[in-house]
């Protein structure tokens, strides 16, 4: 019989290196758990940087677009203004060439010679000129204005208190606010000394000048 040694128990065979491998694996798992939050934070920082960069680019592109829109609007306004100016100049040039004909029509009307077919043609021409914006001005009795009147004759009159247009020798014409020809007029001024005489007459009617 084989004698057993008291207190001795057989232990199962343990593969060599088992205990050594378990400890490094546990350490690696702990390192991965610690490294994961750090990696997420780095990704967040990178994403935030990309977002900031995209936001900056968007702001710059928006500013560029707004500047282009403003430049385009200014260009449109400038083109429209130039177009209107060119049109006004062209219309003014055409109507200026027609003024002598309109003067002839006016003189014929004054002398009663505007009759028959000539009258119909003349009135049609005047209607077309009016539709194009031509306006006639200049009336007897209105104050003389050197910006719209051209004085061709000058005289004195006892019945005027200021320089006055007493005769319209040739009517003026304008397009809107633009004068293309001033009205050619005869003007009359108050007679020299008329104001002093009126003052003296007024004093006499009131009993003479006040005495202190």
Short mmCIF file of N, CA, C and O in Angstrom, two decimals, residues 66-76 78:
data_model
loop_
_atom_site.label_atom_id
_atom_site.label_comp_id
_atom_site.label_asym_id
_atom_site.label_seq_id
_atom_site.Cartn_x
_atom_site.Cartn_y
_atom_site.Cartn_z
N UNK A 66 -23.73 90.22 -49.06
CA UNK A 66 -24.39 91.49 -48.78
C UNK A 66 -23.70 92.63 -49.53
O UNK A 66 -24.37 93.53 -50.05
N UNK A 67 -22.37 92.59 -49.58
CA UNK A 67 -21.64 93.63 -50.30
C UNK A 67 -21.95 93.57 -51.80
O UNK A 67 -22.16 94.61 -52.44
N UNK A 68 -22.01 92.37 -52.34
CA UNK A 68 -22.34 92.22 -53.76
C UNK A 68 -23.76 92.70 -54.06
O UNK A 68 -24.01 93.34 -55.09
N UNK A 69 -24.69 92.40 -53.15
CA UNK A 69 -26.07 92.87 -53.34
C UNK A 69 -26.13 94.39 -53.32
O UNK A 69 -26.84 95.00 -54.14
N UNK A 70 -25.40 95.00 -52.38
CA UNK A 70 -25.40 96.47 -52.31
C UNK A 70 -24.79 97.07 -53.57
O UNK A 70 -25.30 98.06 -54.12
N UNK A 71 -23.69 96.47 -54.05
CA UNK A 71 -23.07 96.97 -55.28
C UNK A 71 -24.00 96.81 -56.47
O UNK A 71 -24.08 97.69 -57.34
N UNK A 72 -24.73 95.70 -56.52
CA UNK A 72 -25.65 95.47 -57.62
C UNK A 72 -26.80 96.48 -57.59
O UNK A 72 -27.20 97.01 -58.64
N UNK A 73 -27.33 96.75 -56.39
CA UNK A 73 -28.40 97.73 -56.28
C UNK A 73 -27.92 99.11 -56.69
O UNK A 73 -28.64 99.86 -57.39
N UNK A 74 -26.70 99.47 -56.28
CA UNK A 74 -26.14 100.77 -56.68
C UNK A 74 -25.95 100.82 -58.19
O UNK A 74 -26.20 101.86 -58.83
N UNK A 75 -25.51 99.70 -58.76
CA UNK A 75 -25.33 99.64 -60.22
C UNK A 75 -26.66 99.82 -60.93
O UNK A 75 -26.76 100.57 -61.91
N UNK A 76 -27.70 99.14 -60.43
CA UNK A 76 -29.02 99.27 -61.06
C UNK A 76 -29.53 100.70 -60.98
O UNK A 76 -30.08 101.23 -61.96
N UNK A 78 -27.74 103.40 -60.70
CA UNK A 78 -26.93 104.25 -61.57
C UNK A 78 -27.33 104.07 -63.04
O UNK A 78 -27.44 105.04 -63.79
#
